[in-house]
mmCIF file of C-alpha atoms in Angstrom:
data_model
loop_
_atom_site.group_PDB
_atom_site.id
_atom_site.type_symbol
_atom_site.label_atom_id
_atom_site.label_comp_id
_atom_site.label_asym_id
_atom_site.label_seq_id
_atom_site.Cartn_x
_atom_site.Cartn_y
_atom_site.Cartn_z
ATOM 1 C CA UNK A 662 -135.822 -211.026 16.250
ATOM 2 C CA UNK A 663 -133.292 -213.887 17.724
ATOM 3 C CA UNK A 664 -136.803 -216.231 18.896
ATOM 4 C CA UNK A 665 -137.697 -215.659 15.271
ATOM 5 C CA UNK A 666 -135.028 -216.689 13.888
ATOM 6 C CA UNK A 667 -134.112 -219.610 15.970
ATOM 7 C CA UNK A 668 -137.981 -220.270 15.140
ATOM 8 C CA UNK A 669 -136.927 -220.374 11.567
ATOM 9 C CA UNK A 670 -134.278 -222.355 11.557
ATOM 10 C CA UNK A 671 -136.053 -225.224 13.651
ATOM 11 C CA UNK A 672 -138.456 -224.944 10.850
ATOM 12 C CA UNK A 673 -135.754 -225.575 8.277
ATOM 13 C CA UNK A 674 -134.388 -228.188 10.477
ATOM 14 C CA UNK A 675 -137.163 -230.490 11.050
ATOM 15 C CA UNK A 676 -137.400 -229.902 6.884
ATOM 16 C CA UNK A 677 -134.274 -231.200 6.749
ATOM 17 C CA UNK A 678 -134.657 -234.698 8.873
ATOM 18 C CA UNK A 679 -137.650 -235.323 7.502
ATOM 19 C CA UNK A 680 -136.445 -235.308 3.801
ATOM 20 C CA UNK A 681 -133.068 -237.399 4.762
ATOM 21 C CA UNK A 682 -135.190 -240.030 6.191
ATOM 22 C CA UNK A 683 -137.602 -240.254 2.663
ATOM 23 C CA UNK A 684 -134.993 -240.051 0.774
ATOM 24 C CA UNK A 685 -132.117 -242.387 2.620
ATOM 25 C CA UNK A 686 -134.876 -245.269 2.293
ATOM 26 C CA UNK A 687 -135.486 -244.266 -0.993
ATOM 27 C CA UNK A 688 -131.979 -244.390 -2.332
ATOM 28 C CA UNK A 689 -130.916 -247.610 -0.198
ATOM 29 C CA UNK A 690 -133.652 -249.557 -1.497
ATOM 30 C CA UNK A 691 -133.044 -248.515 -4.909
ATOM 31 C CA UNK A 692 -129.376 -249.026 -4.307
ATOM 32 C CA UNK A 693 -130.210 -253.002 -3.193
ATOM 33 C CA UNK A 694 -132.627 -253.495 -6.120
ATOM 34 C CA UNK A 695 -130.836 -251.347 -8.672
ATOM 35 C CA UNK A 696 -127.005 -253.074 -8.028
ATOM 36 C CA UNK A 697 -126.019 -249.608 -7.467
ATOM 37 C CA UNK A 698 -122.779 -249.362 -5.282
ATOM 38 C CA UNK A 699 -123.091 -245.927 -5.495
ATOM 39 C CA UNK A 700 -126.645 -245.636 -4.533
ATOM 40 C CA UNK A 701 -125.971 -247.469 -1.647
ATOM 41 C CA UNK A 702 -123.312 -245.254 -0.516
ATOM 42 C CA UNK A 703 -125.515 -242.424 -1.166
ATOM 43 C CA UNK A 704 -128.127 -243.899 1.149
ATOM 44 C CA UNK A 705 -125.105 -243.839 3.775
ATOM 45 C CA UNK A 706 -124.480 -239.955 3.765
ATOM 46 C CA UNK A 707 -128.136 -239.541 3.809
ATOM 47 C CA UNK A 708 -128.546 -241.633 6.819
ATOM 48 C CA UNK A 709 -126.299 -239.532 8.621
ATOM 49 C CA UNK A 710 -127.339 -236.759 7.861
ATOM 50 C CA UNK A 711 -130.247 -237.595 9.653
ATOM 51 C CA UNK A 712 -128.475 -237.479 13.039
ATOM 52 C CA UNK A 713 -126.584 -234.726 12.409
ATOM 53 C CA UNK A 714 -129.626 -232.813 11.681
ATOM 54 C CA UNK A 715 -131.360 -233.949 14.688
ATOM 55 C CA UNK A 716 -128.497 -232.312 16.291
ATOM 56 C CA UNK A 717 -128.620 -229.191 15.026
ATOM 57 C CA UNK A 718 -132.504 -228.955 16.203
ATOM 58 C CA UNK A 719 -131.320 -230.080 19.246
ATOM 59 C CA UNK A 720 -128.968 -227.241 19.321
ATOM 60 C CA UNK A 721 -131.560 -224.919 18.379
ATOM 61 C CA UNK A 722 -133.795 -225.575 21.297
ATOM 62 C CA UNK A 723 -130.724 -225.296 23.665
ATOM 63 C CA UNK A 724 -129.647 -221.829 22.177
ATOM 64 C CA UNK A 725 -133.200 -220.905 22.693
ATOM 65 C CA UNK A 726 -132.710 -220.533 26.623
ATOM 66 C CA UNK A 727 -132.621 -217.370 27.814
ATOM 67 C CA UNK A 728 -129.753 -216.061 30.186
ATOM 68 C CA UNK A 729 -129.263 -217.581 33.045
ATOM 69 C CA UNK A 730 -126.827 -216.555 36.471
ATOM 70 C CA UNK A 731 -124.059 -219.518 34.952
ATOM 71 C CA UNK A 732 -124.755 -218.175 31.094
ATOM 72 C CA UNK A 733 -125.089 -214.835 31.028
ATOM 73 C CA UNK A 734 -124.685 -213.915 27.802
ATOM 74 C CA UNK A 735 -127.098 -216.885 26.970
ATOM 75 C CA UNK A 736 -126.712 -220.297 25.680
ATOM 76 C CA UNK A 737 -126.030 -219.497 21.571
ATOM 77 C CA UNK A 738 -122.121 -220.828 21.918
ATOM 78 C CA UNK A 739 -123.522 -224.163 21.343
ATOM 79 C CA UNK A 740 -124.137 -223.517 17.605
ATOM 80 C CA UNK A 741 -120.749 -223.988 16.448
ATOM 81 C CA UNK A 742 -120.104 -226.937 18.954
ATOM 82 C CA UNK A 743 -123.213 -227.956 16.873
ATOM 83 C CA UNK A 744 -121.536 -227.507 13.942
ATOM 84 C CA UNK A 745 -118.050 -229.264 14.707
ATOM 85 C CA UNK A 746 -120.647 -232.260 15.745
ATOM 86 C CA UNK A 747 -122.507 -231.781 12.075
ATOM 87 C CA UNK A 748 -118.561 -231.746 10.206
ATOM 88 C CA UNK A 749 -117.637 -235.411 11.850
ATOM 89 C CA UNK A 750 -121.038 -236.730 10.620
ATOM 90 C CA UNK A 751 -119.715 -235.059 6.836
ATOM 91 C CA UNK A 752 -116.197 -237.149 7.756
ATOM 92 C CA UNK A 753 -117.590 -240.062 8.651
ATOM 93 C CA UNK A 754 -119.425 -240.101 5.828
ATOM 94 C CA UNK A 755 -117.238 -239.537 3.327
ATOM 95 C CA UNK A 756 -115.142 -241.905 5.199
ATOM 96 C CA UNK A 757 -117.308 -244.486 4.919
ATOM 97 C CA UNK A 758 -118.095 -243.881 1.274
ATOM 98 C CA UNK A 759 -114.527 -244.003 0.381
ATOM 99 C CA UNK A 760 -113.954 -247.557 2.239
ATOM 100 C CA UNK A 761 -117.042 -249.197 0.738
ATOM 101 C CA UNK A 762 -116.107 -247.787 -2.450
ATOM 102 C CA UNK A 763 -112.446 -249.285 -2.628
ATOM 103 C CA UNK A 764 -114.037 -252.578 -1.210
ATOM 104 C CA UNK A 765 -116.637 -252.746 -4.293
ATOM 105 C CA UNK A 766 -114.090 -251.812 -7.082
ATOM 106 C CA UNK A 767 -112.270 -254.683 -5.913
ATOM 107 C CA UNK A 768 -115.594 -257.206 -5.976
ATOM 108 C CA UNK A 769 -116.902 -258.227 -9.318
ATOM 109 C CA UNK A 770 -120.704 -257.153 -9.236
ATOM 110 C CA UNK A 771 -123.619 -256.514 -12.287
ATOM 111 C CA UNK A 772 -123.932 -253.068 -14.151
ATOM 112 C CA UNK A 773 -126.647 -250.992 -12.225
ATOM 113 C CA UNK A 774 -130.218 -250.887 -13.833
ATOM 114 C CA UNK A 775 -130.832 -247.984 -16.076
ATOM 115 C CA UNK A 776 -134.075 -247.145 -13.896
ATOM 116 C CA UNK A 777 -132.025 -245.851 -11.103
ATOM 117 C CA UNK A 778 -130.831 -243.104 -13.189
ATOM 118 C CA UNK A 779 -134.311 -241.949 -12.827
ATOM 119 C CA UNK A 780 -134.399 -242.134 -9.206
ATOM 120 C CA UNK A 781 -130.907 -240.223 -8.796
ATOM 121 C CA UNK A 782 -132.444 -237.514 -11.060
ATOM 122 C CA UNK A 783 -135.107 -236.827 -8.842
ATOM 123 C CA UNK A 784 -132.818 -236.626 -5.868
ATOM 124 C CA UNK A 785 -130.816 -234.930 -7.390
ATOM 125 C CA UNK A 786 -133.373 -232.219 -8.331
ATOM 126 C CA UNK A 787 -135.048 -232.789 -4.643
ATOM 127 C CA UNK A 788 -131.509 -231.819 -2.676
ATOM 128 C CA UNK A 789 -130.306 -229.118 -4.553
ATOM 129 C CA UNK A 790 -133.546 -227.371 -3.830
ATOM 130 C CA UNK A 791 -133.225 -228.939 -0.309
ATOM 131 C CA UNK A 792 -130.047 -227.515 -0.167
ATOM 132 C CA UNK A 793 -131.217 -223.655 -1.922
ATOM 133 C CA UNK A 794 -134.113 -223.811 0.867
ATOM 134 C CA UNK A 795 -131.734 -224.298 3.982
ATOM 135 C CA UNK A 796 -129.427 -222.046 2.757
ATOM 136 C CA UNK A 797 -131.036 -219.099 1.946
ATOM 137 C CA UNK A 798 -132.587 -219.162 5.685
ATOM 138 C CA UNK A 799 -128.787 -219.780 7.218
ATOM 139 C CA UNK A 800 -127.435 -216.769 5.762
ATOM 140 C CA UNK A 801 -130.585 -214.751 6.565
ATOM 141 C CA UNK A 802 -130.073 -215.803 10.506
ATOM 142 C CA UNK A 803 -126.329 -216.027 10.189
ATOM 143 C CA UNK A 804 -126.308 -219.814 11.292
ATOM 144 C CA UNK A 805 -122.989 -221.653 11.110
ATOM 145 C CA UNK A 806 -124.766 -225.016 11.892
ATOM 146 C CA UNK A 807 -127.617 -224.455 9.849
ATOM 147 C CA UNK A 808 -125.285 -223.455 7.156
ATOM 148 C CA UNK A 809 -123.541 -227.177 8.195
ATOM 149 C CA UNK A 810 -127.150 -228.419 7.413
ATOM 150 C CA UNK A 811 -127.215 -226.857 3.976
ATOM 151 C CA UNK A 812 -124.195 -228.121 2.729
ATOM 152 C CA UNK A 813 -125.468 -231.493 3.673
ATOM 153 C CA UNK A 814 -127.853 -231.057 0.943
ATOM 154 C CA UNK A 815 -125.248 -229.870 -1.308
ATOM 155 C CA UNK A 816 -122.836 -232.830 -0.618
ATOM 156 C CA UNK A 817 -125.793 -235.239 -0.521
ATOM 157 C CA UNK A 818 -126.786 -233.722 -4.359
ATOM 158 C CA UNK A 819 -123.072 -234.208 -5.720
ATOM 159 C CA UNK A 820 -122.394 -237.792 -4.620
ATOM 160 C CA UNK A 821 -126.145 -238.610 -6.258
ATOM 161 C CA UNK A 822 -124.908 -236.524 -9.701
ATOM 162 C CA UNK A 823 -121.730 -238.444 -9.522
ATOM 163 C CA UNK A 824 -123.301 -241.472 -8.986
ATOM 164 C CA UNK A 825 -125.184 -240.435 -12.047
ATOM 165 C CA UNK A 826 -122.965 -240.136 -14.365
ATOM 166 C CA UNK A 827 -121.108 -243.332 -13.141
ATOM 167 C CA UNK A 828 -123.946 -245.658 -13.742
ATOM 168 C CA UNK A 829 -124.475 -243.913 -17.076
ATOM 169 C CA UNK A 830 -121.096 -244.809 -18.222
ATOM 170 C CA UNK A 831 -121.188 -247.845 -17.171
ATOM 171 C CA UNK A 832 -124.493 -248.451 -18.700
ATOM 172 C CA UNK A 833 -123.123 -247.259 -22.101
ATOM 173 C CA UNK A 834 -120.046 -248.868 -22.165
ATOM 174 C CA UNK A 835 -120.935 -252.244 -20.636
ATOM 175 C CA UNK A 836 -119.063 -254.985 -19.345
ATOM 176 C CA UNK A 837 -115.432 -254.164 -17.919
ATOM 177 C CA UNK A 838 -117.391 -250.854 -16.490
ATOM 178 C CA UNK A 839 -119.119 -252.202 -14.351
ATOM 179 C CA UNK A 840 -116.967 -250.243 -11.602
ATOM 180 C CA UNK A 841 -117.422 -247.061 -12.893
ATOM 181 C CA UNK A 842 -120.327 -245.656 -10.541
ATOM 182 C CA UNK A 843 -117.916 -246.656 -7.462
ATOM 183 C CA UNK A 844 -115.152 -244.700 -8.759
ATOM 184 C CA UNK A 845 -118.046 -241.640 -8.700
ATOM 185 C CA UNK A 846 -118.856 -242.280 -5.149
ATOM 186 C CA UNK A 847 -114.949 -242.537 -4.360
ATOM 187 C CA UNK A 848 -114.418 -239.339 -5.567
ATOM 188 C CA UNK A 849 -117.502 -237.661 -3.880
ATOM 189 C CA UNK A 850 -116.085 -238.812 -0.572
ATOM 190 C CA UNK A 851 -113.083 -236.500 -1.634
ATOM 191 C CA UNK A 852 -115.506 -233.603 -1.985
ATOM 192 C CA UNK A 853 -117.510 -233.776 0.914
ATOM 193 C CA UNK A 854 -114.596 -234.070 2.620
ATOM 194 C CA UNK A 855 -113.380 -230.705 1.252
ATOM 195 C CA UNK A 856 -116.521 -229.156 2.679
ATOM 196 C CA UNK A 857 -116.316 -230.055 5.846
ATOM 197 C CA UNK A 858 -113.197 -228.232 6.194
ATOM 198 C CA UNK A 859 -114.959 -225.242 4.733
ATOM 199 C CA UNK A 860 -117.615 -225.374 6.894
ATOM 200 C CA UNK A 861 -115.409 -226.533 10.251
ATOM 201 C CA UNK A 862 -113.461 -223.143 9.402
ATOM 202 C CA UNK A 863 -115.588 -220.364 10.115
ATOM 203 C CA UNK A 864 -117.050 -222.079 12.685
ATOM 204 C CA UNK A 865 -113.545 -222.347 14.660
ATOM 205 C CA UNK A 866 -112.773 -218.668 13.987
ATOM 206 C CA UNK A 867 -116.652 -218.192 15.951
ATOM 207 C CA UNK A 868 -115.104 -219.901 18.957
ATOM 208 C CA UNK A 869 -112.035 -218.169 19.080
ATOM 209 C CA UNK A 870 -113.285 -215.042 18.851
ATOM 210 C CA UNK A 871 -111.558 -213.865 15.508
ATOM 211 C CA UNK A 872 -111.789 -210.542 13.738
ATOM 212 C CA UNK A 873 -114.342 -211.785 10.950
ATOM 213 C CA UNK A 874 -117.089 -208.988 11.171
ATOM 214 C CA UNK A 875 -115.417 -205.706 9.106
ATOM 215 C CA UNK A 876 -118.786 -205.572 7.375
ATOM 216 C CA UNK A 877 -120.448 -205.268 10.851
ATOM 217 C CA UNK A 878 -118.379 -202.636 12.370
ATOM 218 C CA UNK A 879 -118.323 -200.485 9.205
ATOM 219 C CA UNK A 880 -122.583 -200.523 9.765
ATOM 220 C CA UNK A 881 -121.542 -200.103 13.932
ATOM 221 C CA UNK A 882 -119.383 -197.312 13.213
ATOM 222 C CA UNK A 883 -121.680 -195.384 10.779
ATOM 223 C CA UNK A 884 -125.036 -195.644 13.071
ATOM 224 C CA UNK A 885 -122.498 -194.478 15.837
ATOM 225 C CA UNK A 886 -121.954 -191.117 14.343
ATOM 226 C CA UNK A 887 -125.525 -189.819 13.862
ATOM 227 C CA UNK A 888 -126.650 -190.058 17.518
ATOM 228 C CA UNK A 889 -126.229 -186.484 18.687
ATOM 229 C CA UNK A 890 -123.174 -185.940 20.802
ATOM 230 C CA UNK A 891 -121.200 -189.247 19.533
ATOM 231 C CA UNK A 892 -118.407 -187.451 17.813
ATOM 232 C CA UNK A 893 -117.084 -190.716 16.810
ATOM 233 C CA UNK A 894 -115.747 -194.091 17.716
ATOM 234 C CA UNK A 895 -112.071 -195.949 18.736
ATOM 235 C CA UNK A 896 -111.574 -199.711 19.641
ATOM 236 C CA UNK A 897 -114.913 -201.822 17.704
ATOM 237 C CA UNK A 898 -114.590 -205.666 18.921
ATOM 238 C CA UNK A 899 -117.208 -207.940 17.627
ATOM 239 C CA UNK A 900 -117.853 -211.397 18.850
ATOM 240 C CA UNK A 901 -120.469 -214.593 17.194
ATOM 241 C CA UNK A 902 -122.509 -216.583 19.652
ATOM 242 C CA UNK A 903 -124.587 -218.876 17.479
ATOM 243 C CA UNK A 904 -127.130 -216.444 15.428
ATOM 244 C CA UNK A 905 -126.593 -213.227 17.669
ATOM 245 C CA UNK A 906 -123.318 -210.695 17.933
ATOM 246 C CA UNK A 907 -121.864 -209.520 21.493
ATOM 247 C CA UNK A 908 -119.863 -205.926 20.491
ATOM 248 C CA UNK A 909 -117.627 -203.687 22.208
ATOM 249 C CA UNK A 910 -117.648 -200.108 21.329
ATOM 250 C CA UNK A 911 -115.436 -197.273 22.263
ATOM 251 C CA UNK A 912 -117.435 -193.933 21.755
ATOM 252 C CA UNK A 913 -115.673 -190.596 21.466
ATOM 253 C CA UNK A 914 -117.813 -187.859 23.485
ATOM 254 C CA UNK A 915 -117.152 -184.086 24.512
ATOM 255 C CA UNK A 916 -114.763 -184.316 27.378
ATOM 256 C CA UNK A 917 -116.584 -182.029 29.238
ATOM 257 C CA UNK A 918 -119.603 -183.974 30.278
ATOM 258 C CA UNK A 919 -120.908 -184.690 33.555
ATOM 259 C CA UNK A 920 -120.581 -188.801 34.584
ATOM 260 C CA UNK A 921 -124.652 -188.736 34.334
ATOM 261 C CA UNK A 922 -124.591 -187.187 30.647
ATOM 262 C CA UNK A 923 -121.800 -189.982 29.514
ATOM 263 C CA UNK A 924 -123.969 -192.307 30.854
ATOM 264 C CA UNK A 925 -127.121 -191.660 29.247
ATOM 265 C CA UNK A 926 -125.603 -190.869 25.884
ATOM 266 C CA UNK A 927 -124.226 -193.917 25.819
ATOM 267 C CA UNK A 928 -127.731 -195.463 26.391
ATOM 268 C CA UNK A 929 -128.838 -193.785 23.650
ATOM 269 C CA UNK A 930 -125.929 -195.010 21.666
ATOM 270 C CA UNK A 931 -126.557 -198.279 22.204
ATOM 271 C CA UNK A 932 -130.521 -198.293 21.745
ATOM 272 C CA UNK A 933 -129.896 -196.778 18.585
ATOM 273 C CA UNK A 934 -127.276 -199.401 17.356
ATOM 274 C CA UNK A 935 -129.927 -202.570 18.971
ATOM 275 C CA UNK A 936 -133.062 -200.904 17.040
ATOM 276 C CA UNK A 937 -130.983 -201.044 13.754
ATOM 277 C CA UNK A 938 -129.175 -204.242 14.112
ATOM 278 C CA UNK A 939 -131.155 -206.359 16.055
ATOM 279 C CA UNK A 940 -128.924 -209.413 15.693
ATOM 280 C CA UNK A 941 -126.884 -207.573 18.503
ATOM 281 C CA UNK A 942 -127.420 -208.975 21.756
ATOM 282 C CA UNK A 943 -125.217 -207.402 23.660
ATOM 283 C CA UNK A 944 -123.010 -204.387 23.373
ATOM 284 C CA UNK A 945 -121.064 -202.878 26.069
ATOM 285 C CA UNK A 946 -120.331 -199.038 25.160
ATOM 286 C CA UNK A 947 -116.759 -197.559 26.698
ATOM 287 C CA UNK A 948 -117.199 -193.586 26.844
ATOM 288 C CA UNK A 949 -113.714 -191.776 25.405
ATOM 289 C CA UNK A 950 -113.001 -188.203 25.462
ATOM 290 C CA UNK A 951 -112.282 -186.129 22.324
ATOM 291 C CA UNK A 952 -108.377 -185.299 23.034
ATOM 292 C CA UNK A 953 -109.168 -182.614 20.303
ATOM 293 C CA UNK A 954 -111.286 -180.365 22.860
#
């Protein structure tokens, strides 16, 4: 299950780089030729996001070793270091958008062409589905960094629609809005900035270990109770490393049993929980007695 998904998402990665690439020479030669400021710009993010998403493959391939006597528990922590990597690239961007943009408001420059609104309409149309692809396979591994990815797309598609609608108004009302698709990329900078703080979030809450999985234990604490001889369950910690989940489970038991019986129910217990959540690499069972008996 985890190689298959970590073969998935290099899949989706190497989707991802190639596309930025097409499409940041695309949009900076359009930019050039079209007196698009905000083109330009555009041609920016997309440029970084072609490191950052050679990062994230990168990543991949790392969290793809298996355990080793220094690691463990495996090498999957270095998604969300991934990810914190993938959210400066967003800053920088945006950063960079926003300075070039206040620069070009201030310089006296020709109306874009009206062709490039053709070209931002098919990348516009090209990175949202970019971004739907990426997505959908993020939340179907549970990748934070590929997730990052994604909403590369997504920021990449709203700086080219406001880009759009800049050049279109100043395309229809002419000369004194000239500025107009500058003021589009300045405020997509503010956007993607917003972004990368919701995509830095969960990401910190993965490496600091907080209580973000109720949906998890609720399925834990349900699959728990029909093995035969699990009366029930206490304390139910659950921990991310990249696309896999390292759990803690206190198991409620008859009292009674021998040290051997303990011991192989909770083997059972926790064969039964792997079989029907595979995304759980590790769980370490803790044998309680019922206090009732």
């Amino acid at each position: 299950m985890a190689l298959t998904n970590e073969k998935s998402a290099i899949k989706a990665t190497y989707f991802s780089i190639f596309g930025n690439v097409l499409l940041a020479a695309i949009k900076l030669i359009s930019g050039f030729l079209g007196n698009s400021y905000a083109l330009i710009a555009d041609g920016i993010e997309s440029t970084a996001d072609i490191f950052s998403s050679f990062f994230v493959l990168l990543g991949f391939k790392y969290a793809q070793r298996p355990p080793d006597e220094n690691h463990p528990f495996g090498h999957s922590r270095i998604e969300p270091l991934i990810t914190f990597l993938v959210v400066a690239f967003l800053v920088t961007s945006a950063t960079v958008i926003a300075y070039e943009s206040i620069i070009n408001i201030q310089t006296p420059h020709k109306v874009p062409e009206a062709w490039t609104l053709i070209v931002l309409a098919v990348i516009i149309i090209w990175k949202e589905g970019s971004y739907r692809y990426v997505s959908k396979k993020a939340k179907a591994i549970k990748s934070s960094s590929l997730k990052a990815d994604a909403w590369h797309h997504r920021s990449d598609a709203i700086t080219s629609v406001t880009a759009f609608i800049g050049i279109s108004i100043a395309l229809y009302f002419g000369k004194g809005y000239e500025t107009a698709d500058d003021w589009a990329a300045l405020f997509a900078s503010a956007f993607i900035l917003y972004n990368a703080y919701l995509i830095f979030r969960p990401a910190l809450g993965e490496i600091m270990d907080e209580h973000l999985y109720d949906d998890l234990i609720g399925d834990i604490r349900e699959i728990s109770i029909t093995v035969n001889g699990i009366k029930g369950t206490e304390k139910c910690f659950v921990r991310k490393a990249g696309m896999n989940y390292l759990v803690e489970l206190h198991a409620i038991v008859n009292g009674k049993l021998t040290v051997e019986e303990g011991h192989f129910l909770a083997h059972k217990l926790q064969d039964k929980i792997q079989n029907e959540l595979p995304e759980i690499a590790h769980i370490t069972i803790h044998i309680e007695p019922d206090e009732k008996e």
